[in-house]
Amino acid sequence: MTEEIKMKKLPLLILAGSLLGVYLYAKKNGVKQVPAPPKSTGKSRIFQTVYTVPEFQAVLSSPIGLKGNLFTGFARLGDENSNEVANSLWKAVDQVDDSEVGVVIVDISERNMELVNRYVIDTVPMIRVLRKGLFEGNEAWRGGEDIEKWVESVLKK
């Protein structure tokens, strides 16, 4: 009789152990969290972070990608410096009161090397401005400058 009860409880014990393992893994220090983009409060558009080339192509084919100014941040999400730049860029573009301005963050990984080469990303994090889907080689933020002021100066051009 005791053996039969043990066999009935075995699946429950396995499930409980698995759930405990998942919980402990998620709570483990060192697992970096990726910030979510804020909800836009102005007229500008904040796109979700993209992880693949097709996702980025979809953003480029949006009205802002085709007709406006798209601030594109290239970052390694999970990296503290990249996360700070992404948050600052989201905040700066959100303050712009123009419906033809948007921002998207592209996660730099091996599957996105095509984008790294196409947009000449020589440092990470880096921000490029795409005007009507195209970029000018000299318009890039590489660090050292206040992002909000840089966004304002780019939009004045």
PDB file of C-alpha atoms in Angstrom, residues 46-154:
ATOM      1  CA  ILE A  46       8.138  54.437 -29.511  1.00  0.00           C
ATOM      2  CA  PHE A  47       8.489  51.048 -31.202  1.00  0.00           C
ATOM      3  CA  GLN A  48       9.054  47.778 -29.366  1.00  0.00           C
ATOM      4  CA  THR A  49      12.633  46.513 -29.230  1.00  0.00           C
ATOM      5  CA  VAL A  50      13.489  44.442 -32.303  1.00  0.00           C
ATOM      6  CA  TYR A  51      15.564  41.275 -32.233  1.00  0.00           C
ATOM      7  CA  THR A  52      15.661  40.175 -35.880  1.00  0.00           C
ATOM      8  CA  VAL A  53      16.213  41.680 -39.330  1.00  0.00           C
ATOM      9  CA  PRO A  54      12.586  41.022 -40.443  1.00  0.00           C
ATOM     10  CA  GLU A  55      11.281  42.851 -37.362  1.00  0.00           C
ATOM     11  CA  PHE A  56      13.513  45.812 -38.204  1.00  0.00           C
ATOM     12  CA  GLN A  57      12.341  45.766 -41.823  1.00  0.00           C
ATOM     13  CA  ALA A  58       8.747  45.988 -40.563  1.00  0.00           C
ATOM     14  CA  VAL A  59       9.614  49.122 -38.565  1.00  0.00           C
ATOM     15  CA  LEU A  60      11.358  50.622 -41.615  1.00  0.00           C
ATOM     16  CA  SER A  61       8.249  50.052 -43.704  1.00  0.00           C
ATOM     17  CA  SER A  62       6.040  51.907 -41.190  1.00  0.00           C
ATOM     18  CA  PRO A  63       4.978  55.499 -41.992  1.00  0.00           C
ATOM     19  CA  ILE A  64       7.685  56.909 -39.709  1.00  0.00           C
ATOM     20  CA  GLY A  65      10.324  54.652 -41.259  1.00  0.00           C
ATOM     21  CA  LEU A  66       9.320  55.722 -44.771  1.00  0.00           C
ATOM     22  CA  LYS A  67       8.606  59.426 -44.244  1.00  0.00           C
ATOM     23  CA  GLY A  68      10.028  60.573 -40.921  1.00  0.00           C
ATOM     24  CA  ASN A  69      13.046  60.534 -38.630  1.00  0.00           C
ATOM     25  CA  LEU A  70      13.655  57.190 -36.961  1.00  0.00           C
ATOM     26  CA  PHE A  71      16.188  57.248 -34.127  1.00  0.00           C
ATOM     27  CA  THR A  72      17.635  53.745 -34.120  1.00  0.00           C
ATOM     28  CA  GLY A  73      19.599  52.637 -31.083  1.00  0.00           C
ATOM     29  CA  PHE A  74      21.918  49.671 -31.536  1.00  0.00           C
ATOM     30  CA  ALA A  75      22.537  48.064 -28.159  1.00  0.00           C
ATOM     31  CA  ARG A  76      23.352  44.855 -26.338  1.00  0.00           C
ATOM     32  CA  LEU A  77      20.297  44.573 -24.157  1.00  0.00           C
ATOM     33  CA  GLY A  78      21.079  43.346 -20.695  1.00  0.00           C
ATOM     34  CA  ASP A  79      24.301  45.382 -20.711  1.00  0.00           C
ATOM     35  CA  GLU A  80      23.998  48.173 -18.132  1.00  0.00           C
ATOM     36  CA  ASN A  81      25.427  50.918 -20.383  1.00  0.00           C
ATOM     37  CA  SER A  82      23.222  49.875 -23.318  1.00  0.00           C
ATOM     38  CA  ASN A  83      20.132  49.850 -21.091  1.00  0.00           C
ATOM     39  CA  GLU A  84      20.918  53.393 -19.864  1.00  0.00           C
ATOM     40  CA  VAL A  85      21.322  54.639 -23.437  1.00  0.00           C
ATOM     41  CA  ALA A  86      18.062  52.952 -24.494  1.00  0.00           C
ATOM     42  CA  ASN A  87      16.166  54.543 -21.597  1.00  0.00           C
ATOM     43  CA  SER A  88      17.661  57.986 -22.315  1.00  0.00           C
ATOM     44  CA  LEU A  89      16.812  57.707 -26.013  1.00  0.00           C
ATOM     45  CA  TRP A  90      13.229  56.632 -25.278  1.00  0.00           C
ATOM     46  CA  LYS A  91      12.843  59.585 -22.906  1.00  0.00           C
ATOM     47  CA  ALA A  92      14.380  62.101 -25.342  1.00  0.00           C
ATOM     48  CA  VAL A  93      12.255  61.044 -28.318  1.00  0.00           C
ATOM     49  CA  ASP A  94       9.112  60.830 -26.188  1.00  0.00           C
ATOM     50  CA  GLN A  95       9.477  64.561 -25.434  1.00  0.00           C
ATOM     51  CA  VAL A  96       9.416  65.411 -29.148  1.00  0.00           C
ATOM     52  CA  ASP A  97       6.023  66.710 -30.231  1.00  0.00           C
ATOM     53  CA  ASP A  98       6.164  65.490 -33.833  1.00  0.00           C
ATOM     54  CA  SER A  99       4.218  62.574 -35.271  1.00  0.00           C
ATOM     55  CA  GLU A 100       6.951  61.899 -37.855  1.00  0.00           C
ATOM     56  CA  VAL A 101       9.592  61.068 -35.246  1.00  0.00           C
ATOM     57  CA  GLY A 102      10.100  57.625 -33.763  1.00  0.00           C
ATOM     58  CA  VAL A 103      12.566  55.476 -31.891  1.00  0.00           C
ATOM     59  CA  VAL A 104      13.440  51.799 -32.008  1.00  0.00           C
ATOM     60  CA  ILE A 105      16.133  49.817 -30.217  1.00  0.00           C
ATOM     61  CA  VAL A 106      17.822  46.988 -32.132  1.00  0.00           C
ATOM     62  CA  ASP A 107      19.350  44.219 -30.043  1.00  0.00           C
ATOM     63  CA  ILE A 108      22.820  43.516 -31.402  1.00  0.00           C
ATOM     64  CA  SER A 109      23.444  39.809 -31.603  1.00  0.00           C
ATOM     65  CA  GLU A 110      24.925  37.373 -34.102  1.00  0.00           C
ATOM     66  CA  ARG A 111      21.647  37.133 -35.995  1.00  0.00           C
ATOM     67  CA  ASN A 112      21.760  40.912 -36.594  1.00  0.00           C
ATOM     68  CA  MET A 113      25.274  41.204 -38.024  1.00  0.00           C
ATOM     69  CA  GLU A 114      23.725  42.173 -41.368  1.00  0.00           C
ATOM     70  CA  LEU A 115      22.340  45.329 -39.713  1.00  0.00           C
ATOM     71  CA  VAL A 116      25.642  46.038 -37.959  1.00  0.00           C
ATOM     72  CA  ASN A 117      27.420  45.989 -41.318  1.00  0.00           C
ATOM     73  CA  ARG A 118      24.700  47.841 -43.243  1.00  0.00           C
ATOM     74  CA  TYR A 119      24.540  50.739 -40.771  1.00  0.00           C
ATOM     75  CA  VAL A 120      28.287  50.778 -39.966  1.00  0.00           C
ATOM     76  CA  ILE A 121      27.962  50.186 -36.238  1.00  0.00           C
ATOM     77  CA  ASP A 122      31.487  50.604 -34.912  1.00  0.00           C
ATOM     78  CA  THR A 123      30.688  50.945 -31.217  1.00  0.00           C
ATOM     79  CA  VAL A 124      27.909  49.688 -28.977  1.00  0.00           C
ATOM     80  CA  PRO A 125      25.720  51.335 -27.847  1.00  0.00           C
ATOM     81  CA  MET A 126      25.314  53.634 -30.838  1.00  0.00           C
ATOM     82  CA  ILE A 127      22.412  55.642 -32.253  1.00  0.00           C
ATOM     83  CA  ARG A 128      21.772  56.292 -35.935  1.00  0.00           C
ATOM     84  CA  VAL A 129      19.142  58.591 -37.399  1.00  0.00           C
ATOM     85  CA  LEU A 130      17.333  57.173 -40.391  1.00  0.00           C
ATOM     86  CA  ARG A 131      15.638  59.863 -42.450  1.00  0.00           C
ATOM     87  CA  LYS A 132      13.055  58.388 -44.789  1.00  0.00           C
ATOM     88  CA  GLY A 133      14.690  54.974 -44.377  1.00  0.00           C
ATOM     89  CA  LEU A 134      18.218  56.184 -45.195  1.00  0.00           C
ATOM     90  CA  PHE A 135      21.090  57.228 -42.972  1.00  0.00           C
ATOM     91  CA  GLU A 136      23.773  59.814 -43.418  1.00  0.00           C
ATOM     92  CA  GLY A 137      27.189  58.514 -42.445  1.00  0.00           C
ATOM     93  CA  ASN A 138      28.062  61.387 -40.135  1.00  0.00           C
ATOM     94  CA  GLU A 139      24.840  61.459 -38.099  1.00  0.00           C
ATOM     95  CA  ALA A 140      25.491  59.137 -35.211  1.00  0.00           C
ATOM     96  CA  TRP A 141      25.649  59.305 -31.436  1.00  0.00           C
ATOM     97  CA  ARG A 142      28.613  57.337 -30.111  1.00  0.00           C
ATOM     98  CA  GLY A 143      28.612  58.476 -26.507  1.00  0.00           C
ATOM     99  CA  GLY A 144      29.973  61.396 -24.559  1.00  0.00           C
ATOM    100  CA  GLU A 145      27.157  63.761 -25.539  1.00  0.00           C
ATOM    101  CA  ASP A 146      23.824  64.332 -23.802  1.00  0.00           C
ATOM    102  CA  ILE A 147      21.273  62.309 -25.781  1.00  0.00           C
ATOM    103  CA  GLU A 148      18.410  64.793 -25.318  1.00  0.00           C
ATOM    104  CA  LYS A 149      20.514  67.687 -26.646  1.00  0.00           C
ATOM    105  CA  TRP A 150      21.769  65.544 -29.519  1.00  0.00           C
ATOM    106  CA  VAL A 151      18.214  64.551 -30.515  1.00  0.00           C
ATOM    107  CA  GLU A 152      17.172  68.229 -30.479  1.00  0.00           C
ATOM    108  CA  SER A 153      20.156  69.245 -32.626  1.00  0.00           C
ATOM    109  CA  VAL A 154      19.477  66.487 -35.170  1.00  0.00           C
TER     110      VAL A 154
END
